[in-house]
Coordinates of C-alpha atoms in Angstrom, one line a residue:
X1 CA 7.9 -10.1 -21.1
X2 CA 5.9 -11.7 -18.5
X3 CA 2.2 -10.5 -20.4
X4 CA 3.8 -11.8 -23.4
X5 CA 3.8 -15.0 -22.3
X6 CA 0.5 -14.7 -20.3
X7 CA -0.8 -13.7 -23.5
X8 CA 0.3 -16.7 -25.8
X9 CA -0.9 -19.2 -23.0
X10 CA -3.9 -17.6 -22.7
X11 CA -4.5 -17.9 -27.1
X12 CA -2.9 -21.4 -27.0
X13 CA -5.5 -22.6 -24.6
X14 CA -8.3 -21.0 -26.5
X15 CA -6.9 -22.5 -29.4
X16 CA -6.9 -26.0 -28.3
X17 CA -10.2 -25.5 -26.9
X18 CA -11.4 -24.5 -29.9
X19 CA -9.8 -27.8 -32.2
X20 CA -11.4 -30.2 -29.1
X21 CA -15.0 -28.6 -29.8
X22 CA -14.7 -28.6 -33.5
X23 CA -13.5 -32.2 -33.7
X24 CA -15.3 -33.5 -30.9
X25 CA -19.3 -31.7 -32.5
X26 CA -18.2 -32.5 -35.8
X27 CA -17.1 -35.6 -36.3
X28 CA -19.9 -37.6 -37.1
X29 CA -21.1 -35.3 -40.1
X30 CA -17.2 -35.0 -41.6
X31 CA -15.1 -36.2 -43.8
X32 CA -11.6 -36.9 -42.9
X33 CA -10.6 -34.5 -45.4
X34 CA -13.0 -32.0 -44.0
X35 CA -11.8 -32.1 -40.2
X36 CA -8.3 -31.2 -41.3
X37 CA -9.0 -28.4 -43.3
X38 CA -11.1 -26.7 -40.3
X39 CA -8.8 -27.6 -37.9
X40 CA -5.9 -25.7 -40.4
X41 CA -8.6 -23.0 -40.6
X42 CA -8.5 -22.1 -37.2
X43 CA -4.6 -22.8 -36.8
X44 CA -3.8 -20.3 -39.5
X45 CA -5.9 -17.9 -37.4
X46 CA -4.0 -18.7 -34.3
X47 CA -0.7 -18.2 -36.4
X48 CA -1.9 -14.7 -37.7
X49 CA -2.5 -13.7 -34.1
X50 CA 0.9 -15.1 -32.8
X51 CA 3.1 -13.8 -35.6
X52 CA 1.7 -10.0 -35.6
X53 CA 1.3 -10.1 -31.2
X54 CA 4.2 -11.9 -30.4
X55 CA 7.0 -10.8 -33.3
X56 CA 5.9 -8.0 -35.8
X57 CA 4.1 -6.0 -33.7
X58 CA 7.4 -6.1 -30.7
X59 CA 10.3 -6.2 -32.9
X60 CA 8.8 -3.3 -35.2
X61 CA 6.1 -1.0 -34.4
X62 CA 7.4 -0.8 -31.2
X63 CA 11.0 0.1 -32.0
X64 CA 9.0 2.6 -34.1
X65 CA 9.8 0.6 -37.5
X66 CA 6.9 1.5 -39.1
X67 CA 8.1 0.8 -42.8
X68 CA 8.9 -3.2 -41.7
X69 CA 6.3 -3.5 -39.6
X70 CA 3.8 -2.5 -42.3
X71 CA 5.9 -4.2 -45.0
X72 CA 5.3 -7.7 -42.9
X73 CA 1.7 -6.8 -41.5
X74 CA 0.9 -7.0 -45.5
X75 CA 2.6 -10.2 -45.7
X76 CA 0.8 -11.7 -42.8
X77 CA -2.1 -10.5 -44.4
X78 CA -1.9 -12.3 -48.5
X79 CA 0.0 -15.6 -46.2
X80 CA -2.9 -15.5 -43.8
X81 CA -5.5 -15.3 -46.9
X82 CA -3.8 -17.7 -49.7
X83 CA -3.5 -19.6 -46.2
X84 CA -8.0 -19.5 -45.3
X85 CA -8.5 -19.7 -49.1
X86 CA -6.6 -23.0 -49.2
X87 CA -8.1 -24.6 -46.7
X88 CA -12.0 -23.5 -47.9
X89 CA -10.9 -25.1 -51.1
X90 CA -10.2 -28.5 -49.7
X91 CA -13.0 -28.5 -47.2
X92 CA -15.2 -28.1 -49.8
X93 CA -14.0 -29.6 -53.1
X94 CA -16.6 -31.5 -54.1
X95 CA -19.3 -28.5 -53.9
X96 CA -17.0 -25.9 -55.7
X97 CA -16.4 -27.7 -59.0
X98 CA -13.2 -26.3 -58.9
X99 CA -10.3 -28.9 -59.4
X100 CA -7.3 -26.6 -58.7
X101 CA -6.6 -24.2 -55.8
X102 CA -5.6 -21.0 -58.5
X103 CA -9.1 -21.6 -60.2
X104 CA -10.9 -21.2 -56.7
X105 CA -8.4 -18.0 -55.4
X106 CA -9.8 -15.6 -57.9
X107 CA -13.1 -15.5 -56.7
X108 CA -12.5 -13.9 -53.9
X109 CA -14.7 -15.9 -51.3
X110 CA -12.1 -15.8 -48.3
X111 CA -10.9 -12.1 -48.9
X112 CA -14.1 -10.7 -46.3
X113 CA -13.2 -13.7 -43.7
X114 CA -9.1 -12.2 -43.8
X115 CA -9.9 -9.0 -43.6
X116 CA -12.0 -9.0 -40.8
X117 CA -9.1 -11.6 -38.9
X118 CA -6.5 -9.0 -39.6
X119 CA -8.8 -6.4 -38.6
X120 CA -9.6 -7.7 -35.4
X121 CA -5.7 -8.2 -34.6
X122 CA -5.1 -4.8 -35.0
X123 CA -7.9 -3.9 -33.1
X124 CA -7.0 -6.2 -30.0
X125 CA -3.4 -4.7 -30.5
X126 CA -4.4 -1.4 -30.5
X127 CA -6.9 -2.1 -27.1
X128 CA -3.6 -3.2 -25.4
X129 CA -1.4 -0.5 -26.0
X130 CA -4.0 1.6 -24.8
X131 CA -4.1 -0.1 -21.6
X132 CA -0.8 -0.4 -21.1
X133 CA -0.4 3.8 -21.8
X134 CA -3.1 3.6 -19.2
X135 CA -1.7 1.9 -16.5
X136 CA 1.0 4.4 -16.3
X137 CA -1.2 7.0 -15.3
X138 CA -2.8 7.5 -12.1
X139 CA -5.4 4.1 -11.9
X140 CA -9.1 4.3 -10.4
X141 CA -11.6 1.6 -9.5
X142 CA -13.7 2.9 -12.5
X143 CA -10.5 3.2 -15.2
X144 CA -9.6 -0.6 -14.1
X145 CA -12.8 -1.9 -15.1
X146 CA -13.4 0.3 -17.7
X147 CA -9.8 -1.4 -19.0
X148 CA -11.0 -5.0 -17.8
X149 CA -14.6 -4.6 -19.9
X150 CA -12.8 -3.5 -22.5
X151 CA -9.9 -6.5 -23.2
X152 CA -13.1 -8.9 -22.0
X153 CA -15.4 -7.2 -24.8
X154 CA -12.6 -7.1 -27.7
X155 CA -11.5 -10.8 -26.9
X156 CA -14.9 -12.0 -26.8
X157 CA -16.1 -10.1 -30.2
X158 CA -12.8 -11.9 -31.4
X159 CA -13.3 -15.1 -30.9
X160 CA -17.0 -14.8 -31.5
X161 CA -16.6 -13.8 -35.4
X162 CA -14.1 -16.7 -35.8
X163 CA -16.5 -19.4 -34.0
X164 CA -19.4 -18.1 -36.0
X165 CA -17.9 -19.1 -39.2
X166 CA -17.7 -22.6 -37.2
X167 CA -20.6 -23.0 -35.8
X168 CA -23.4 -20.6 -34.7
X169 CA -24.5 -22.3 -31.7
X170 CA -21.1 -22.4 -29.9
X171 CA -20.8 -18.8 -31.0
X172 CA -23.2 -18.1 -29.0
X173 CA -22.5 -20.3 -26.4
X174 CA -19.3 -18.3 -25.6
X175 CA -20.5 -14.5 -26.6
X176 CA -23.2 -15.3 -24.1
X177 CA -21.1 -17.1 -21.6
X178 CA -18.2 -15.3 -21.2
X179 CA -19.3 -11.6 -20.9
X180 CA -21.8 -13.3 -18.2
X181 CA -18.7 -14.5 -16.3
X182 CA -16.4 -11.4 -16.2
X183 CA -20.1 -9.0 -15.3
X184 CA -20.4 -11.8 -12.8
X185 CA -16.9 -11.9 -11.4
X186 CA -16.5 -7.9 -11.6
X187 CA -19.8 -7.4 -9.3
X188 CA -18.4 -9.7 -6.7
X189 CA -14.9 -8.8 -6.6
X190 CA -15.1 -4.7 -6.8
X191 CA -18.9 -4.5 -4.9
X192 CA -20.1 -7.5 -3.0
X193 CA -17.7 -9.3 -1.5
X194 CA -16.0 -6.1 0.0
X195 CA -19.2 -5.1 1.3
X196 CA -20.3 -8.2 2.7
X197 CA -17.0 -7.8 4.6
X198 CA -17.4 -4.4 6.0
X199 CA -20.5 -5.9 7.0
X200 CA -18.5 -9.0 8.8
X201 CA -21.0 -11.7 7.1
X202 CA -19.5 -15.1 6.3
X203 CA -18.6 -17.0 3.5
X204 CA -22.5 -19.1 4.1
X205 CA -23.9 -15.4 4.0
X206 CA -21.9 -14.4 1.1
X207 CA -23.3 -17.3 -1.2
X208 CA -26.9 -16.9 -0.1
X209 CA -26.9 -13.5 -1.6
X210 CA -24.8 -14.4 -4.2
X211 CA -27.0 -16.5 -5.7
X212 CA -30.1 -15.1 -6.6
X213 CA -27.9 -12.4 -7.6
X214 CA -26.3 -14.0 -10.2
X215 CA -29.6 -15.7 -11.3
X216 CA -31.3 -12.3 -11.9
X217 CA -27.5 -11.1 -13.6
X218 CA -27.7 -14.2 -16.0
X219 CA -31.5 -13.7 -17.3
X220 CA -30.6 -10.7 -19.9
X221 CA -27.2 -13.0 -21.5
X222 CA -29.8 -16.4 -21.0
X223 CA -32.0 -14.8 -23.0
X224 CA -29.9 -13.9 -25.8
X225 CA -28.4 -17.3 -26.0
X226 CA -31.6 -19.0 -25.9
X227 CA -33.1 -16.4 -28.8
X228 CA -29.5 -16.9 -30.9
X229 CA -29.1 -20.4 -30.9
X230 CA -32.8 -21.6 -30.6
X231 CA -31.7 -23.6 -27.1
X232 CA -34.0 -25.4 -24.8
X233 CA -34.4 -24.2 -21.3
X234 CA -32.8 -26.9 -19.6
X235 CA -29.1 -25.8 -21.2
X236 CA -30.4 -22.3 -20.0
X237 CA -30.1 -23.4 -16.5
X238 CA -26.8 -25.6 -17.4
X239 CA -25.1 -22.4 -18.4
X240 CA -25.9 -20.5 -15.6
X241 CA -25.0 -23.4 -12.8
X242 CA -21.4 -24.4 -14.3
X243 CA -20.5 -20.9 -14.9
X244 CA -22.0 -19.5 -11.1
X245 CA -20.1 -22.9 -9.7
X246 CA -16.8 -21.7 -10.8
X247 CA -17.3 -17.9 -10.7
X248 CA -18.3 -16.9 -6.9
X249 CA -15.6 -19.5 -4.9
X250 CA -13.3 -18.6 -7.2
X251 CA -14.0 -14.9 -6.9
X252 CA -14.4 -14.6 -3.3
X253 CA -10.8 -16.6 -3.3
X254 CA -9.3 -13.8 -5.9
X255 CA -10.5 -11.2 -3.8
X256 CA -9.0 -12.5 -0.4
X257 CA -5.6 -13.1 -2.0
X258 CA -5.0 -10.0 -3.5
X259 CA -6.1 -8.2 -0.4
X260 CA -3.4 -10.4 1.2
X261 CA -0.5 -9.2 -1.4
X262 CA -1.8 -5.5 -1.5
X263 CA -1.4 -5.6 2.6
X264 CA 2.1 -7.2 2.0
X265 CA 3.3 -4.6 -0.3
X266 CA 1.3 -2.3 1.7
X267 CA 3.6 -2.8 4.7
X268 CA 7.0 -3.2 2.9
X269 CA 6.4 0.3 1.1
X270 CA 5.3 1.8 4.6
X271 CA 9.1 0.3 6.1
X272 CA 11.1 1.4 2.4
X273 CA 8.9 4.4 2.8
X274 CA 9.9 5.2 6.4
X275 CA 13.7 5.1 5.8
X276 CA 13.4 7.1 3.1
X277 CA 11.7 10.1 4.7
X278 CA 13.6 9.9 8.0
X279 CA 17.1 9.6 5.4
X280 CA 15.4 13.0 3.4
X281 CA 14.5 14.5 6.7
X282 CA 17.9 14.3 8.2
X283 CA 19.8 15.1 5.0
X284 CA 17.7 18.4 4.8
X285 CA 19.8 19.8 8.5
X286 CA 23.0 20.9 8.9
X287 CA 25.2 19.4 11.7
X288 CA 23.2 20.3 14.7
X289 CA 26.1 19.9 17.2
X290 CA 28.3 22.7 15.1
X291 CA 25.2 24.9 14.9
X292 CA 24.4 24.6 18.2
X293 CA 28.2 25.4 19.6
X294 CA 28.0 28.3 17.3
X295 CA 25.0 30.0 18.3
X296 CA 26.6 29.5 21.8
X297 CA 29.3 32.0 20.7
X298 CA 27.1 34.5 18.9
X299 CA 24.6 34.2 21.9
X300 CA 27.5 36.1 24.5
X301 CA 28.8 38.8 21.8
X302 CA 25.4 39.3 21.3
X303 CA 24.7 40.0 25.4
X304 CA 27.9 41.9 25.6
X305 CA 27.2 44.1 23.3
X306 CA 23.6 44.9 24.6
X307 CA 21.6 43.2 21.5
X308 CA 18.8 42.6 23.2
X309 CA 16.7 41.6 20.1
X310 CA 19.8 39.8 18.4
X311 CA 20.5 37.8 22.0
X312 CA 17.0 36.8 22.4
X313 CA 16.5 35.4 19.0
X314 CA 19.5 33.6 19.1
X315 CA 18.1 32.1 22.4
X316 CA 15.1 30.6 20.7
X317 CA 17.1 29.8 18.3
X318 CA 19.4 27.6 20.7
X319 CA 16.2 25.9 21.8
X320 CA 15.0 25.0 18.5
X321 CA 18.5 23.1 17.9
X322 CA 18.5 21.3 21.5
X323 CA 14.7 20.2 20.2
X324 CA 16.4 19.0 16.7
X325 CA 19.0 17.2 18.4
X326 CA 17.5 15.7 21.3
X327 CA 14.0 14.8 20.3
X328 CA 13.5 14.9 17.1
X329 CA 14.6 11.3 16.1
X330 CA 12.2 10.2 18.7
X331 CA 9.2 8.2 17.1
X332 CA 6.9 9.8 19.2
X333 CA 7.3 13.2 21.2
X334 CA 4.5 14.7 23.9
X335 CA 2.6 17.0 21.7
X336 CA 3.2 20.0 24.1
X337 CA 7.1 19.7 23.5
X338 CA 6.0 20.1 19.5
X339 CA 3.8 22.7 20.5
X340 CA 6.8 24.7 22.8
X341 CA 8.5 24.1 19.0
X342 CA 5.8 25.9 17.0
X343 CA 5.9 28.9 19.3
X344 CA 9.1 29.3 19.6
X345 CA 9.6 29.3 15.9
X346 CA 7.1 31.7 15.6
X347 CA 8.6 33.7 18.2
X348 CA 11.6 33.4 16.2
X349 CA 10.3 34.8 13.0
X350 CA 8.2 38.1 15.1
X351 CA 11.7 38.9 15.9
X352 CA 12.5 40.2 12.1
X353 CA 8.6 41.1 11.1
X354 CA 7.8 42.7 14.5
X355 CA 9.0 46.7 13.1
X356 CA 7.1 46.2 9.9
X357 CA 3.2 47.5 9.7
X358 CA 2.7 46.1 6.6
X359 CA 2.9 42.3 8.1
X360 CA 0.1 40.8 10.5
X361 CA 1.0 37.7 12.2
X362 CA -1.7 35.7 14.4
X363 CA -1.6 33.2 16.3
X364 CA -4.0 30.8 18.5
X365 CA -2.0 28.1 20.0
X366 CA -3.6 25.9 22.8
X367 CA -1.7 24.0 25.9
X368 CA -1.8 20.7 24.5
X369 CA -2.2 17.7 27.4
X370 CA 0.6 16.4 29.2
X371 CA 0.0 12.4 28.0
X372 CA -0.5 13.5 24.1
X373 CA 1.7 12.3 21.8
X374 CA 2.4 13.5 18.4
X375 CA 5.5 12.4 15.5
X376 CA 7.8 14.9 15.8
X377 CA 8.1 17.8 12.9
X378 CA 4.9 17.1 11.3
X379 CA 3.5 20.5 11.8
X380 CA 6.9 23.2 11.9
X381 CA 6.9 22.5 8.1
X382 CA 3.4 24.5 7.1
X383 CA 4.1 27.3 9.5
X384 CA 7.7 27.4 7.7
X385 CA 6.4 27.3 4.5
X386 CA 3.9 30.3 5.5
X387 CA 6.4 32.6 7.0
X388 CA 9.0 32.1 3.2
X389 CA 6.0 32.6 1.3
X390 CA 3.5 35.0 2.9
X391 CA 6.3 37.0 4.1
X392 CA 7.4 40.7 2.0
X393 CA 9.0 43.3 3.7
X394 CA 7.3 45.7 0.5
X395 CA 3.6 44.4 0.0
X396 CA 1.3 43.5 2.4
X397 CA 1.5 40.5 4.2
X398 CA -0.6 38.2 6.8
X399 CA -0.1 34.7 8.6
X400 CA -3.0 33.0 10.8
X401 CA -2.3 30.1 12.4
X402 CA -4.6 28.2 14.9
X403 CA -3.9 24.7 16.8
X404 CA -6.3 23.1 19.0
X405 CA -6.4 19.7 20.6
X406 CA -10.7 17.9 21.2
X407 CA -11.4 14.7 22.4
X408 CA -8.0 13.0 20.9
X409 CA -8.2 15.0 17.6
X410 CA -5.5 17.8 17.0
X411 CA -6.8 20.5 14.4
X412 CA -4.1 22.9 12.5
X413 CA -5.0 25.7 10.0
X414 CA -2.7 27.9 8.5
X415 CA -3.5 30.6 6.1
X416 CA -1.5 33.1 4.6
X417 CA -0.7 35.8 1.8
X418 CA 1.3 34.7 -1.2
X419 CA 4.4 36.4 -2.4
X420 CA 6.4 34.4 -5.3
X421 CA 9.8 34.7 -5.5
X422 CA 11.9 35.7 -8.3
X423 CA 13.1 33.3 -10.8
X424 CA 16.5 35.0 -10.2
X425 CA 16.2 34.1 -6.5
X426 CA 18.2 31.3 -4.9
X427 CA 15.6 30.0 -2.3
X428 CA 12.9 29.2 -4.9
X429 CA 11.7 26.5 -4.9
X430 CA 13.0 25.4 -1.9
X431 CA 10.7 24.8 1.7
X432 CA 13.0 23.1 4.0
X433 CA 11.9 19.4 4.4
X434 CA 9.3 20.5 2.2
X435 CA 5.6 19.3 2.7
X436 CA 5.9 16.8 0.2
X437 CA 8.2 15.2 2.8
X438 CA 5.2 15.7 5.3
X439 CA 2.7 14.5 3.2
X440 CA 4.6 10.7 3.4
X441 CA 5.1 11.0 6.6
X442 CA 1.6 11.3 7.4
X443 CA 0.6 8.6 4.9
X444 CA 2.9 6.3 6.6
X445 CA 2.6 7.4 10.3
X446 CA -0.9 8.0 10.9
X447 CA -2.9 5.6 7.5
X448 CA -6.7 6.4 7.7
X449 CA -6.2 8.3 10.6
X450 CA -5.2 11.6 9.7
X451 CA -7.2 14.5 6.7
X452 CA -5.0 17.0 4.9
X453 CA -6.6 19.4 3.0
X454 CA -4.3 22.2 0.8
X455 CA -5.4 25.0 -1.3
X456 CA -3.7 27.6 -3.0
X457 CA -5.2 30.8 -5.6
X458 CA -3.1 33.1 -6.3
X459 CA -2.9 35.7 -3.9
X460 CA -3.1 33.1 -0.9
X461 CA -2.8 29.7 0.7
X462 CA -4.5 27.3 3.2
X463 CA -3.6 24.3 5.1
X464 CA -6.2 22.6 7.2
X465 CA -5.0 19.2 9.4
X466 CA -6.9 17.1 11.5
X467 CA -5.0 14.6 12.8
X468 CA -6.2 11.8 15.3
X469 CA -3.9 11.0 18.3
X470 CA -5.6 8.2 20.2

């Protein structure tokens, strides 16, 4: 609803600007009689446009009412033509010879002019709808100004046609004029101002290369005003100063203010975003305190009935829970505490692979420095994911996984086999917290400061991580 109504006060203010040139060039060399039937000229057009954008093309075609919508798209069109066909007639009565209106109609004279109106409705319809399917999908740098050129090239192809049956001179005038400004406003805005402020230079900086930069940008569109409307050179360098005057403060202000909402929403999506992984995170455990008095229990059967194995993995065990209860809500944790984690997981996880040849397991963990500090479970996930699906107790299997801390950087690979599970099996699909859970973590946690790289074939799959701690 909200581009709706952009989009009619963006045509009404077109619209008016139009009537205030034609009245305001024309005057002198008009009749009374004349002005009105232009100015209806152009307000049937702006009708058209309204009528099909703003009602027939909502209410139908999008409700998927194809039958009404083309049933009134045909109306629009014979209104929109017995509508331009009227209004030739009276603007130019005394040339025609014609004395009534149905005499004129027949011959056919506005039929081209309707068609191409209606043609070019459809057209800037169909541009939108295409955008709007676009911006659904996942939006570049290059598919936003590919979209931008594209609404800035239909509009101005638009409104060209329409002025030239007006005036030639003012066609080209805005043809000219306004594919200069958006060119103009899309080079600051996506490539100079952003690198005039990774470069730090000021606003005095910014304008001395702005300018003969937009000089040398206006030659090519100067040119073909002067060559289409047979203009001196003094409106040459009129053009080019009114439109460079508006464009570049107004650009460079643009540019600043959306950088200002985008680190606004930036930071409220980060805080959303936070609660939502720490509320997905703690959903995906069960009750540590009632595992934890559990394993207690199963942890002296275990030693009384001399279960070696049994009592020493339910020991690690134990210490993984006292790490989930105790630390892991922490913000920040000393990276060797994560690290005493990882291997004791790992150890964990020997414990059932340890009498099976078939399954190779390494390992290269480093001592990680006492004043490190890390985000808790950021790394247990890959090594969890590695051991559910690189693990088969029938095919071959293999797990390497190496951590290493240099100068503030921490770097984590983990490669393993790949075994898929059933579709009968009740754990597919399922990774614990899951790494997509990790990968929004990160995003949030450690911004700009952190690479993840994942790739998976079919018979394998590799994690790398560097992650920068200072």
């Amino acid at each position: 609803m909200k581009l709706n109504r952009i989009e009619i006060i963006l045509a009404t203010a077109i619209y008016l600007f139009i009537l205030i040139l034609i009245n305001s060039n024309n005057a002198a060399h008009q009749t009374i009689r004349q002005a009105i039937a232009l100015s209806a000229y152009i307000s049937i057009i702006y009708g058209a446009f309204v009528t099909f954008t703003q009602w027939i093309s909502p209410a139908f075609f999008q409700k998927r009412y194809m039958e009404a919508g083309i049933s009134f798209t045909f109306a629009l069109f014979f209104a929109t033509w017995f509508g331009l066909s009227f209004c030739f007639w009276v603007r130019e009565y005394h040339t025609i010879r014609m004395h009534t209106f149905w005499d004129y109609l027949p011959r056919g004279e506005t039929l081209g002019i309707t068609l191409l109106v209606i043609s070019l409705i459809l057209s800037y319809e169909g541009i939108k709808r295409l955008i709007r399917y676009g911006q659904n999908k996942q939006q570049t740098l290059a598919t936003r100004i590919a979209q931008e050129s594209v609404v800035v090239l239909g509009g101005s192809i638009f409104i060209f046609f329409l002025l030239l049956t007006i005036h030639r001179d003012l066609a080209g005038l805005w043809f000219s004029g306004i594919l200069y400004t958006y060119v103009l406003y899309a080079l600051n805005t996506y490539w100079l101002i952003p690198t005039c402020e990774k470069r730090r230079y000021r606003f005095g900086l910014y304008l001395l290369l702005a300018l003969p930069l937009s000089f040398a940008l206006f030659i090519p569109f100067g040119v073909f005003f002067v060559a289409f409307t047979s203009s001196d050179e003094p409106l040459f360098f009129l053009e080019w100063f009114c439109i460079m005057l508006v464009v570049l403060p107004l650009s460079y202000y643009l540019y600043h203010r959306q950088k200002a909402r985008i680190a606004q929403l930036f930071s409220l999506k980060r805080e959303l975003g936070q609660t939502s992984a720490d509320l997905s995170f703690l959903r995906s455990q069960i009750n540590p305190h009632f595992l934890f008095n559990i394993l207690n229990t199963l942890y002296g059967m275990a030693l009384q009935e001399k279960a070696e194995r049994t009592a020493s993995g339910i020991q690690k065990l134990g210490d993984l829970m006292r790490f989930m209860l105790h630390e892991n809500n922490q913000d920040k944790i000393l990276l060797a505490r994560e690290v005493e984690y990882l291997r004791n997981y790992i150890d964990l996880q020997l414990l059932r692979t340890a009498t099976s040849p078939g399954i190779i397991v390494e390992h290269t963990i480093n001592d990680a420095l006492e004043s490190t500090y890390i985000a808790p479970m950021l790394l247990i996930p890959f090594v969890e994911n590695a051991f559910k699906h690189g693990i088969s107790l029938q095919e071959k299997s293999w797990i390497k996984i190496s951590l290493y801390e240099a100068e503030g950087n921490l770097f984590f690979d983990v490669h393993n086999s790949i075994h898929r599970k059933s579709d009968s099996d009740p754990e597919r699909g399922h990774s614990g917290i899951g790494l997509e859970n990790v990968k929004q973590r990160l995003a949030m946690l450690y911004p700009g400061r952190h690479e993840l790289v994942i790739r998976e074939t079919t018979q394998e799959f590799f994690v790398h991580l560097t992650l920068q701690l200072s």
